[in-house]
Tab-separated table of C-alpha atoms and ligand atoms in Angstrom:
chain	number	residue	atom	x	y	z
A	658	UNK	CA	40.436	121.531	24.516
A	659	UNK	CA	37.523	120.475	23.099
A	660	UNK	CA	36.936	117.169	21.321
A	661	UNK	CA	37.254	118.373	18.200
A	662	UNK	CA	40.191	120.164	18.050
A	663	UNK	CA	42.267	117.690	19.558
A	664	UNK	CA	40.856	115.389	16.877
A	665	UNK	CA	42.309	117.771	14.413
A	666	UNK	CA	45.665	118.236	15.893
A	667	UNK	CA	46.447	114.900	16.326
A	668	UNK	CA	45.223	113.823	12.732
A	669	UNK	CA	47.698	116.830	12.235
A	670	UNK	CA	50.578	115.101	13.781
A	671	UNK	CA	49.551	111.858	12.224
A	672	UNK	CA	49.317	112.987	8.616
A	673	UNK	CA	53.168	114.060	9.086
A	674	UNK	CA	54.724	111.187	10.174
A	675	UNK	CA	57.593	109.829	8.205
A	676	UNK	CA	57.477	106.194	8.350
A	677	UNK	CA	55.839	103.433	9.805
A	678	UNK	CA	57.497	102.893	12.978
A	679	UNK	CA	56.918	106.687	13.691
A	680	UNK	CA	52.496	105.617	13.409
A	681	UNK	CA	52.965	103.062	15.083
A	682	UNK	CA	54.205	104.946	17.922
A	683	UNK	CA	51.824	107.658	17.920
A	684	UNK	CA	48.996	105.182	17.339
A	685	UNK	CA	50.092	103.348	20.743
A	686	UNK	CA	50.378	106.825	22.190
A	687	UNK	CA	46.942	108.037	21.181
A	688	UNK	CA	44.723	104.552	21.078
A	689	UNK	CA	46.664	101.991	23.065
A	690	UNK	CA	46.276	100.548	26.803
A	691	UNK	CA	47.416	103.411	28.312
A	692	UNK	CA	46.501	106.520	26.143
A	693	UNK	CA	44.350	109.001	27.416
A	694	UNK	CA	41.401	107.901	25.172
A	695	UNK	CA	41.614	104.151	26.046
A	696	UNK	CA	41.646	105.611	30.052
A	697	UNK	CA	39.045	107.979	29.432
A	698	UNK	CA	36.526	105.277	27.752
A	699	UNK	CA	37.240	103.042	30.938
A	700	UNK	CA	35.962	105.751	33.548
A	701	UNK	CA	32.911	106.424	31.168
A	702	UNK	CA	30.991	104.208	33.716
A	703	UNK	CA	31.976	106.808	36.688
A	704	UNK	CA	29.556	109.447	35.319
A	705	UNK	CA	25.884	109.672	35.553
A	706	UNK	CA	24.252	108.286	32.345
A	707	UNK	CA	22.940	111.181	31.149
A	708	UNK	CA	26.171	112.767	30.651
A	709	UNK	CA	27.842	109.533	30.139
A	710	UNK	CA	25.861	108.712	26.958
A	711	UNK	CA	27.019	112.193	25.239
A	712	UNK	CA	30.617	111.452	26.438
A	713	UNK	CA	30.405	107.862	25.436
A	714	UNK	CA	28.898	108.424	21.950
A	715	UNK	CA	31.883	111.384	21.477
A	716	UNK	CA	34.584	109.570	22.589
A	717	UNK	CA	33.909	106.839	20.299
A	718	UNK	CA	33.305	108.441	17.560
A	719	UNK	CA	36.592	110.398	18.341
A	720	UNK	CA	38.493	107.019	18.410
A	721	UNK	CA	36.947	105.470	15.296
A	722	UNK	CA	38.169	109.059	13.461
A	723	UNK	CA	41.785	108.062	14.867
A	724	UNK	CA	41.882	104.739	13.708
A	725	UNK	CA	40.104	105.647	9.955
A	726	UNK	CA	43.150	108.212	9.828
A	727	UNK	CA	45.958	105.780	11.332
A	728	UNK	CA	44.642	103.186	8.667
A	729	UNK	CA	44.507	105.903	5.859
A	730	UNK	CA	48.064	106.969	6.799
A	731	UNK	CA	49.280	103.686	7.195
A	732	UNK	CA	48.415	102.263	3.845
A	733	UNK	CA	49.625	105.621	2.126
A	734	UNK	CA	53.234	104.844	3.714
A	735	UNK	CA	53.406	101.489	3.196
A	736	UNK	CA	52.907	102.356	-0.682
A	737	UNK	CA	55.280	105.063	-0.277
A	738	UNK	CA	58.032	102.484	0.953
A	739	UNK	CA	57.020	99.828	-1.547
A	740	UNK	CA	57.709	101.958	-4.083
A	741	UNK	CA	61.204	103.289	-2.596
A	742	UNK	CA	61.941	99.679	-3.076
A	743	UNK	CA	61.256	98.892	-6.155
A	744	UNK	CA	63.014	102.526	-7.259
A	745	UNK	CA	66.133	101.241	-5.520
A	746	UNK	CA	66.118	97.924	-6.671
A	747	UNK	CA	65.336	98.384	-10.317
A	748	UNK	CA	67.250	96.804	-13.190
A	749	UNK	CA	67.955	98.723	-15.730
A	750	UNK	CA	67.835	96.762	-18.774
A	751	UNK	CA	69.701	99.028	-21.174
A	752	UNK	CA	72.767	99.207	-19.469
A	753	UNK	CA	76.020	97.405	-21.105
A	754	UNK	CA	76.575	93.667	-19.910
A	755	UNK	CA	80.017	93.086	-17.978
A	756	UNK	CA	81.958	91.121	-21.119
A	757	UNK	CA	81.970	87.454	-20.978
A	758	UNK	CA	84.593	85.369	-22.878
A	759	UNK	CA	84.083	82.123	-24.985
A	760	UNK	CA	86.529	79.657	-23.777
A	761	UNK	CA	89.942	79.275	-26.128
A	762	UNK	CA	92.697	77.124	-26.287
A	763	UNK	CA	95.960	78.912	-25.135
A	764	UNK	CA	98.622	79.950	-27.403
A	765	UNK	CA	100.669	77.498	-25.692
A	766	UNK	CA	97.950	74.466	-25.974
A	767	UNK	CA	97.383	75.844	-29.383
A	768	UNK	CA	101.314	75.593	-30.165
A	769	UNK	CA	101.669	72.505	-28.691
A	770	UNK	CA	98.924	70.755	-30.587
A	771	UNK	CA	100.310	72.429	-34.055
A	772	UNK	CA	103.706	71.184	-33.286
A	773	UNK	CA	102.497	67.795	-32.623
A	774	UNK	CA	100.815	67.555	-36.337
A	775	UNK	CA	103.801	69.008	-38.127
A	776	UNK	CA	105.905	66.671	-36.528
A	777	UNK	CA	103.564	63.819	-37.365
A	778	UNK	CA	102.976	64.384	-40.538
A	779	UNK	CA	107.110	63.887	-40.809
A	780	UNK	CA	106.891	60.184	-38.870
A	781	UNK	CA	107.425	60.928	-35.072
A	782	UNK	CA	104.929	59.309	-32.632
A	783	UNK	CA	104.860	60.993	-28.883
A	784	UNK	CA	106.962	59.103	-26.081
A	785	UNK	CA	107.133	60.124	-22.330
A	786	UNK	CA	109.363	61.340	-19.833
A	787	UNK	CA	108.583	62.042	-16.641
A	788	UNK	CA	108.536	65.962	-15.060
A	789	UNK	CA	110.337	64.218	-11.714
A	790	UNK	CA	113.410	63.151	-13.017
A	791	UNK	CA	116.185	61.344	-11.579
A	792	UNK	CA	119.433	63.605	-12.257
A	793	UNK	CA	120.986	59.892	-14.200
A	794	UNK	CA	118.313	60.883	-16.871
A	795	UNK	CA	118.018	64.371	-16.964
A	796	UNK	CA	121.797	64.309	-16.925
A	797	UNK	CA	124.462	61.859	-17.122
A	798	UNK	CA	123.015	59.645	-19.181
A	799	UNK	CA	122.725	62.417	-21.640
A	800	UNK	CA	126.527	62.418	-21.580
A	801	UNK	CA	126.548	65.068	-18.650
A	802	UNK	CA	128.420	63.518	-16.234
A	803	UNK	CA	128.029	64.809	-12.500
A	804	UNK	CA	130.878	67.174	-12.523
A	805	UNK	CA	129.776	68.514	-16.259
A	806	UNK	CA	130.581	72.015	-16.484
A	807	UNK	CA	127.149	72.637	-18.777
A	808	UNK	CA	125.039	71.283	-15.639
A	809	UNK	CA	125.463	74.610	-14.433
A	810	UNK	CA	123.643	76.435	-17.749
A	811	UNK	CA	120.686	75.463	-16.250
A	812	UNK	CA	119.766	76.004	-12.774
A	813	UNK	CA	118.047	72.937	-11.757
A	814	UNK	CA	115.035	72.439	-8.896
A	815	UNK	CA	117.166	69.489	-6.852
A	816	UNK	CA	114.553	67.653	-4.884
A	817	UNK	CA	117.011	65.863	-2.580
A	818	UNK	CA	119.561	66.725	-0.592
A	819	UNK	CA	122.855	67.843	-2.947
A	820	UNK	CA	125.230	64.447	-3.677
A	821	UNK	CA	127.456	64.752	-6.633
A	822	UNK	CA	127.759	61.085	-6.757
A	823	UNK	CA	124.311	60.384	-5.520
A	824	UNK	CA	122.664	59.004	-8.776
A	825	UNK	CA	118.848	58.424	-7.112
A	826	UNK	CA	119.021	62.184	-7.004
A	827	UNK	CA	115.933	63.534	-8.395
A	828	UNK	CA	115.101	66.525	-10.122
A	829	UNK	CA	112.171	68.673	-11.786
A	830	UNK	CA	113.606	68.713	-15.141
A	831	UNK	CA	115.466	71.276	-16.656
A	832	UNK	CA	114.650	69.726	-20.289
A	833	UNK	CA	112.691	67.579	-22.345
A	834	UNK	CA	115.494	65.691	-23.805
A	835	UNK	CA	115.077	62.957	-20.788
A	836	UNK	CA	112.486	61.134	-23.354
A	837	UNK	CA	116.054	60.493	-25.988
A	838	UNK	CA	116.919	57.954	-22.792
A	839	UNK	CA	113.363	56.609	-22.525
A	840	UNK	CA	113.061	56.505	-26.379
A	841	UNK	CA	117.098	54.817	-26.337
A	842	UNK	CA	115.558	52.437	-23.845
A	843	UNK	CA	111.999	51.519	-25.048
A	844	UNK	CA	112.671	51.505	-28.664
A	845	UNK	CA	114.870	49.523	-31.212
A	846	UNK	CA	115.731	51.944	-34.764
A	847	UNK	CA	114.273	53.049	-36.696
A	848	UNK	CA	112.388	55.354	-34.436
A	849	UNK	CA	111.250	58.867	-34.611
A	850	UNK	CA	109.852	60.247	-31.682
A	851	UNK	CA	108.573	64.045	-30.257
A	852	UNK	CA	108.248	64.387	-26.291
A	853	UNK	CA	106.178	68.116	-25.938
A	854	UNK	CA	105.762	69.308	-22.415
A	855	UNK	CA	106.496	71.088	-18.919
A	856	UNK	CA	110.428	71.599	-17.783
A	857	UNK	CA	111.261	73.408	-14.862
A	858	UNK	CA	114.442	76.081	-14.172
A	859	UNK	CA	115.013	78.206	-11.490
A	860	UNK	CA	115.161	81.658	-13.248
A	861	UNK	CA	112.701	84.202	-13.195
A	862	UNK	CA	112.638	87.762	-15.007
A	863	UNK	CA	111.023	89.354	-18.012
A	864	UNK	CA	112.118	86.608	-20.598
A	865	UNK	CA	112.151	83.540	-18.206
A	866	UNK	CA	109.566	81.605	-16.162
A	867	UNK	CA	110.284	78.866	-13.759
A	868	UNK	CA	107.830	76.772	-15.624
A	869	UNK	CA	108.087	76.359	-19.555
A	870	UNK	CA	107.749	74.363	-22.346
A	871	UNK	CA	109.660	72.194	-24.621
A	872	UNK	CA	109.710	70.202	-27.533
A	873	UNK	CA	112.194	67.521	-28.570
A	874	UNK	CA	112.502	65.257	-30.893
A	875	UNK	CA	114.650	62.492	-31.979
A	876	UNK	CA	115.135	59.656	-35.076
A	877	UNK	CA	117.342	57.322	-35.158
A	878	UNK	CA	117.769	55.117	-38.537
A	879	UNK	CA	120.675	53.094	-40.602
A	880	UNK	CA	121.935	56.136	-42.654
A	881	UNK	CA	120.285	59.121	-41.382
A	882	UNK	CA	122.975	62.279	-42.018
A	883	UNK	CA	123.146	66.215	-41.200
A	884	UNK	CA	121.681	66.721	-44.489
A	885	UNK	CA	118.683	64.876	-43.014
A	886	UNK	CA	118.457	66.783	-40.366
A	887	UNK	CA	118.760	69.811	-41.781
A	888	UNK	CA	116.163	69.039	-44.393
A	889	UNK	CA	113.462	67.826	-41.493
A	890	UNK	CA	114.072	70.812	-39.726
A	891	UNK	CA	113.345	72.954	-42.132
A	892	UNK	CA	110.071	71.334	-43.087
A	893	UNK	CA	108.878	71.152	-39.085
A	894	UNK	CA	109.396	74.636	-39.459
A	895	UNK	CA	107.225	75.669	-42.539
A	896	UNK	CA	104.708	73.158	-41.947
A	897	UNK	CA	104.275	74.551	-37.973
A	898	UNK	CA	104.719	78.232	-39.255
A	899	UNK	CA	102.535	77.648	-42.169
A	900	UNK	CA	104.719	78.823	-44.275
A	901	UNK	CA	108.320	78.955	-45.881
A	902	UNK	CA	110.905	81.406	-45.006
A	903	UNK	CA	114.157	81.268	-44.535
A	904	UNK	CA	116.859	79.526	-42.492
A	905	UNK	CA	120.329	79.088	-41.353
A	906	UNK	CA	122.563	76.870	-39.003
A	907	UNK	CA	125.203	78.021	-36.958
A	908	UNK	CA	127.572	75.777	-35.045
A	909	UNK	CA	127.016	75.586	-31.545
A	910	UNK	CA	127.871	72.962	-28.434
A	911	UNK	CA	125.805	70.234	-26.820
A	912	UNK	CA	127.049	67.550	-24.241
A	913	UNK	CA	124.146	65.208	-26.037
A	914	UNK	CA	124.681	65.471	-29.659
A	915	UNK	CA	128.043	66.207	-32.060
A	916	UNK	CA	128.756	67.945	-34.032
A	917	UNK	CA	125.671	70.834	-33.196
A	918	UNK	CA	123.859	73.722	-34.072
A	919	UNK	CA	121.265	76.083	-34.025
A	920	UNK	CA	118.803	76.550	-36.515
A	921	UNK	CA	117.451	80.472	-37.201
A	922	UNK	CA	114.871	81.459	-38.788
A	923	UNK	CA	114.220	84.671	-41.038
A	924	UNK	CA	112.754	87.412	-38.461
A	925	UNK	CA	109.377	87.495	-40.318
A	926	UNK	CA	109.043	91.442	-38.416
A	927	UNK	CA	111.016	92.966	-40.599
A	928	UNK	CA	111.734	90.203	-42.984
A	929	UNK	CA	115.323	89.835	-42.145
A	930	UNK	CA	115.548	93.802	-42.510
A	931	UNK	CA	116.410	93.750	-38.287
A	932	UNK	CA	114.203	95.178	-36.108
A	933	UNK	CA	113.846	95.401	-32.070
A	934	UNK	CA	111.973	91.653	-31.961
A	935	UNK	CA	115.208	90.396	-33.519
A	936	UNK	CA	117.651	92.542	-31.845
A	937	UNK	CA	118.753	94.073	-35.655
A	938	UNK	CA	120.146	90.851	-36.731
A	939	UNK	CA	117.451	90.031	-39.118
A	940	UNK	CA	117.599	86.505	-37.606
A	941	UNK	CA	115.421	84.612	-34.824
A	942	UNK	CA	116.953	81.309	-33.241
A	943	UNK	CA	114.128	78.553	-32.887
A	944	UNK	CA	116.274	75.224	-32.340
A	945	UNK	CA	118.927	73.379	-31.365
A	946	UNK	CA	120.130	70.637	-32.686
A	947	UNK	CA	122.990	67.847	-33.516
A	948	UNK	CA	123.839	64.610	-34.569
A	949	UNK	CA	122.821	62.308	-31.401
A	950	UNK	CA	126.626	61.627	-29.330
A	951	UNK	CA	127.747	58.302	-29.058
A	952	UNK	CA	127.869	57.955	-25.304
A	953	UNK	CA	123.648	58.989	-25.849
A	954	UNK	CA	123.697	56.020	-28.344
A	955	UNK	CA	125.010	53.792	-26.272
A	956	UNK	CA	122.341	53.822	-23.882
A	957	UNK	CA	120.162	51.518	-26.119
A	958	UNK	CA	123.407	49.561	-26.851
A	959	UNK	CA	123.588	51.451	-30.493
A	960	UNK	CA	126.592	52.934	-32.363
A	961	UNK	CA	126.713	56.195	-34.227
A	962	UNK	CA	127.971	53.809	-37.682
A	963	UNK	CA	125.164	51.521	-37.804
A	964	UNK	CA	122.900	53.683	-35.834
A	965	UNK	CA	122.872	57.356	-36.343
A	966	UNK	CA	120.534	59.742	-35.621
A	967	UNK	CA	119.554	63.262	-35.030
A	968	UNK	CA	118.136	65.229	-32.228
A	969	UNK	CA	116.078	68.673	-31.454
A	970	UNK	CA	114.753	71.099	-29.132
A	971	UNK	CA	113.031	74.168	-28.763
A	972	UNK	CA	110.886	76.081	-26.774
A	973	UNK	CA	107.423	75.700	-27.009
A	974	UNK	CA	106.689	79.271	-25.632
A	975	UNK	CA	108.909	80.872	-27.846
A	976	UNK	CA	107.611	79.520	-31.159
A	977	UNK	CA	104.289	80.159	-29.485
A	978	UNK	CA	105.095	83.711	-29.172
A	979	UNK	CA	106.839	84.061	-32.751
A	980	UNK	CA	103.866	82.313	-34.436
A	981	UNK	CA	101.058	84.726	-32.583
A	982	UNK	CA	103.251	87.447	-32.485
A	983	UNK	CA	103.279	88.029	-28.868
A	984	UNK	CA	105.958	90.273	-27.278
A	985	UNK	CA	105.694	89.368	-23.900
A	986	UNK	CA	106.266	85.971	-22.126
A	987	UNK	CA	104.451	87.026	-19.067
A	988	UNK	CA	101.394	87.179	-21.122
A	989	UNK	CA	101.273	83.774	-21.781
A	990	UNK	CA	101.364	82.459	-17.592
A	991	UNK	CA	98.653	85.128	-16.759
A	992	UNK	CA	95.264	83.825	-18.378
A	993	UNK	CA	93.905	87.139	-18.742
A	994	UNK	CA	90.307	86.680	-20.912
A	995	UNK	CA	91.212	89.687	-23.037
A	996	UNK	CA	94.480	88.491	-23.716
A	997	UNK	CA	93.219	84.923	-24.595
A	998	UNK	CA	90.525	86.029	-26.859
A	999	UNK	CA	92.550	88.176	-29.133
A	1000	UNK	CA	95.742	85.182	-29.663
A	1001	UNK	CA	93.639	82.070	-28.341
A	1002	UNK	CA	92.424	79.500	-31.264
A	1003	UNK	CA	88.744	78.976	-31.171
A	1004	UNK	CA	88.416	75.269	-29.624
A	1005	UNK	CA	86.820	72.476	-32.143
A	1006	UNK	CA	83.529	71.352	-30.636
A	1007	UNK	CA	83.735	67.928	-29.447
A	1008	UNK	CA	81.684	65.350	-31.536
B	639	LIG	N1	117.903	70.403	-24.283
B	639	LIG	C1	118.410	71.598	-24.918
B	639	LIG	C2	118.087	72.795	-24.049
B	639	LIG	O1	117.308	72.688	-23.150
B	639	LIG	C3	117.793	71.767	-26.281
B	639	LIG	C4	118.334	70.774	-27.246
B	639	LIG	C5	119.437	71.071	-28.012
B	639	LIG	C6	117.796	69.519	-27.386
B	639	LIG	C7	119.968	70.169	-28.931
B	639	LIG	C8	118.313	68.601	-28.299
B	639	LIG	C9	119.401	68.937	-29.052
B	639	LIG	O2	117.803	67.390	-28.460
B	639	LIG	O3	119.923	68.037	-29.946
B	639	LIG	O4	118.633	73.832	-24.261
C-alpha cells in the first residue's frame, strides 16, 4: 500500500472515532513507541541515503499528517463532550420551584397563647406543675385516694414499679390539675391561677394521642359562688372564641371539685341545628368544672366557708380544633407544612 493511501484510510478510521479514549488508542496504535511508523522512522538509517532521504522526507511528512488529524479530531470531540455536558447539566430556569413554607405557630401554640390572654385578661397568672409527677399529686391529694375507682378513667404512664400504697410513686401525668396542689401550696387566697401544658395517657386511636394538652385553672377567694363560676366561664369562652354564643352546664362527677359540671358550648357548625361535628346534638362539651372539694382545700390548710373556690379544665387540642375548625386530631401531631400553613397563625416578628 502506498503511502498515501494508508494516510487516507487511517485518517478514515480516525475521523470516526467516538470518543476520546477511542483516539487515544488509535493514536498510540498508529504514532506511538511501537507503531509501525515510529519502527519504520528508526530503521530509516539501514538504507542507503539516496533512498533514505525520499523515505525519510515521506515518512515524516506522513506522521506530521497523522498528528494534524489526531489534533483536529481531538479538539472536535472534546467540544463535542463539553457540550454533552453542559446539555445534561442545564438548569432550566422556568421550571416551578419545589414550595417552601414560612414558618407558623401551631394551632396548638397558637391556642395555647390565646387561652393564656383570655384568661389573663380575667386575673389568673400561670403557675407550674411538673410533667413527672408523683402519683400523691397527680392523685390523692386531689382527693383520689389510691384505691379511687376514677384512677382507672385514665390510664396512667406509671414510672415505677406498681405499689398501691407506695406514695413516691411517680407518674407522667394524666392531667394538669396537679398545679391546684402546687397553687394550694405556694399561694395564700385570693389567687387565680391557669397551668397550660403537656399530660400524658396511655390511649391511642383516631380521637386520642398519648401526648395532649390541657388547661386548668383555679381561684380561690372569700365568697366566690357557682354563679361566679359560671359567669367566668362563659367569658373565657367568648373572649378565647372571639365571640359569644351560647352555653349550658350539665351536672357531672369529679373526685376534685363538688358539686360539678360540664360546660357546652353551641356547635357553631350548624349553629345548634346538629350536625356530624356535634354528633346531632347541637351541643359541643369544652369544660369541666366544679366548686373546688374540701379535702382539695385542705391541702393549703383552707375551708370551703371561708375559702371557696372554683376549678376548670379542658383540652387544649380540642378547643384548638373547634376554634380552627379542624376535624382531625392526628393533624395536629404530624407537622405537615401544608397543613400548618392553611390553620397556623402567622408568627409576630420579634422586636
Ligand atoms: N382534670 C380533668 C380531666 O382531666 C378536667 C377537670 C375537670 C379539671 C374539672 C378541673 C375540674 O379542674 O374542676 O378530665
Amino acid at each position: 500500500m502506498d503511502i498515501t493511501t494508508a494516510l487516507a484510510d487511517i485518517q478514515a478510521r480516525i475521523n470516526k472515532s467516538s470518543s476520546l479514549k477511542d483516539l487515544e488508542d488509535m493514536r498510540i496504535q498508529y504514532l506511538g513507541q511501537n507503531s509501525e511508523l515510529t519502527k519504520s522512522l528508526q530503521s530509516l538509517g539501514k538504507l542507503a541515503p539516496e533512498e533514505r532521504r525520499v523515505k525519510g522526507a515521506e515518512l515524516n511528512q506522513l506522521k506530521m499528517d497523522l498528528q494534524i488529524t489526531f489534533a483536529a479530531m481531538k479538539a472536535g470531540l472534546e467540544a463535542a463532550e463539553l457540550n454533552a455536558q453542559l446539555a445534561s447539566q442545564a438548569i432550566d430556569v422556568t421550571l416551578p420551584a419545589d414550595p417552601t413554607y414560612q414558618g407558623r405557630i401551631h394551632p396548638v401554640t397558637a391556642a395555647m397563647e390565646d387561652i393564656a390572654a383570655a384568661l389573663k385578661t380575667l386575673g389568673f397568672v400561670h403557675a407550674y406543675g411538673p410533667e413527672v409527677e408523683s402519683d400523691d399529686y397527680n392523685f390523692t391529694k386531689l382527693n383520689l385516694p389510691p384505691h379511687h375507682p376514677a384512677r382507672q378513667d385514665q390510664d396512667t404512664f406509671y414510672l415505677n414499679p406498681f405499689n398501691a400504697e407506695d406514695r413516691a410513686r411517680y407518674v407522667l401525668r394524666t392531667q394538669t390539675s396537679n398545679v391546684q396542689i402546687r397553687a394550694l401550696e405556694a399561694y395564700k387566697p385570693p389567687f387565680r391561677v391557669m397551668g397550660i401544658g403537656r399530660v400524658y395517657r396511655r390511649d391511642y386511636d383516631l380521637t386520642h394521642t398519648p401526648q395532649f394538652h390541657q388547661v386548668e385553672g383555679m381561684m380561690v377567694e372569700s365568697g366566690t359562688t357557682f354563679a361566679h363560676m359560671r359567669g367566668v366561664l362563659d367569658e373565657f369562652l367568648r373572649l378565647f372564641f372571639g365571640k359569644s354564643f351560647k352555653t349550658r352546664m350539665r351536672p357531672h362527677y369529679f373526685p376534685f371539685t363538688e358539686p360539678s359540671g360540664e360546660i357546652d358550648m353551641e356547635c357553631q357548625a350548624c349553629k345548634g341545628a346538629g350536625c356530624r361535628i356535634c354528633k346531632n346534638s347541637g351541643w359541643l362539651e369544652v369544660l369541666g368544672c366544679g366548686m373546688v372539694h374540701r379535702n382539695v382545700l385542705a391541702v393549703g390548710g383552707l375551708n370551703p366557708v371561708e375559702n371557696p373556690g372554683f376549678a376548670f379544665g379542658a383540652g387544649v387540642d380540642r378547643l384548638a380544633m373547634l376554634k380552627y375548625g379542624i376535624t382531625d386530631l392526628r393533624l395536629l401531631f404530624e407537622s405537615h407544612g401544608a397543613f400548618l400553613q392553611q390553620f397556623g397563625k402567622a408568627p409576630v416578628a420579634a422586636v
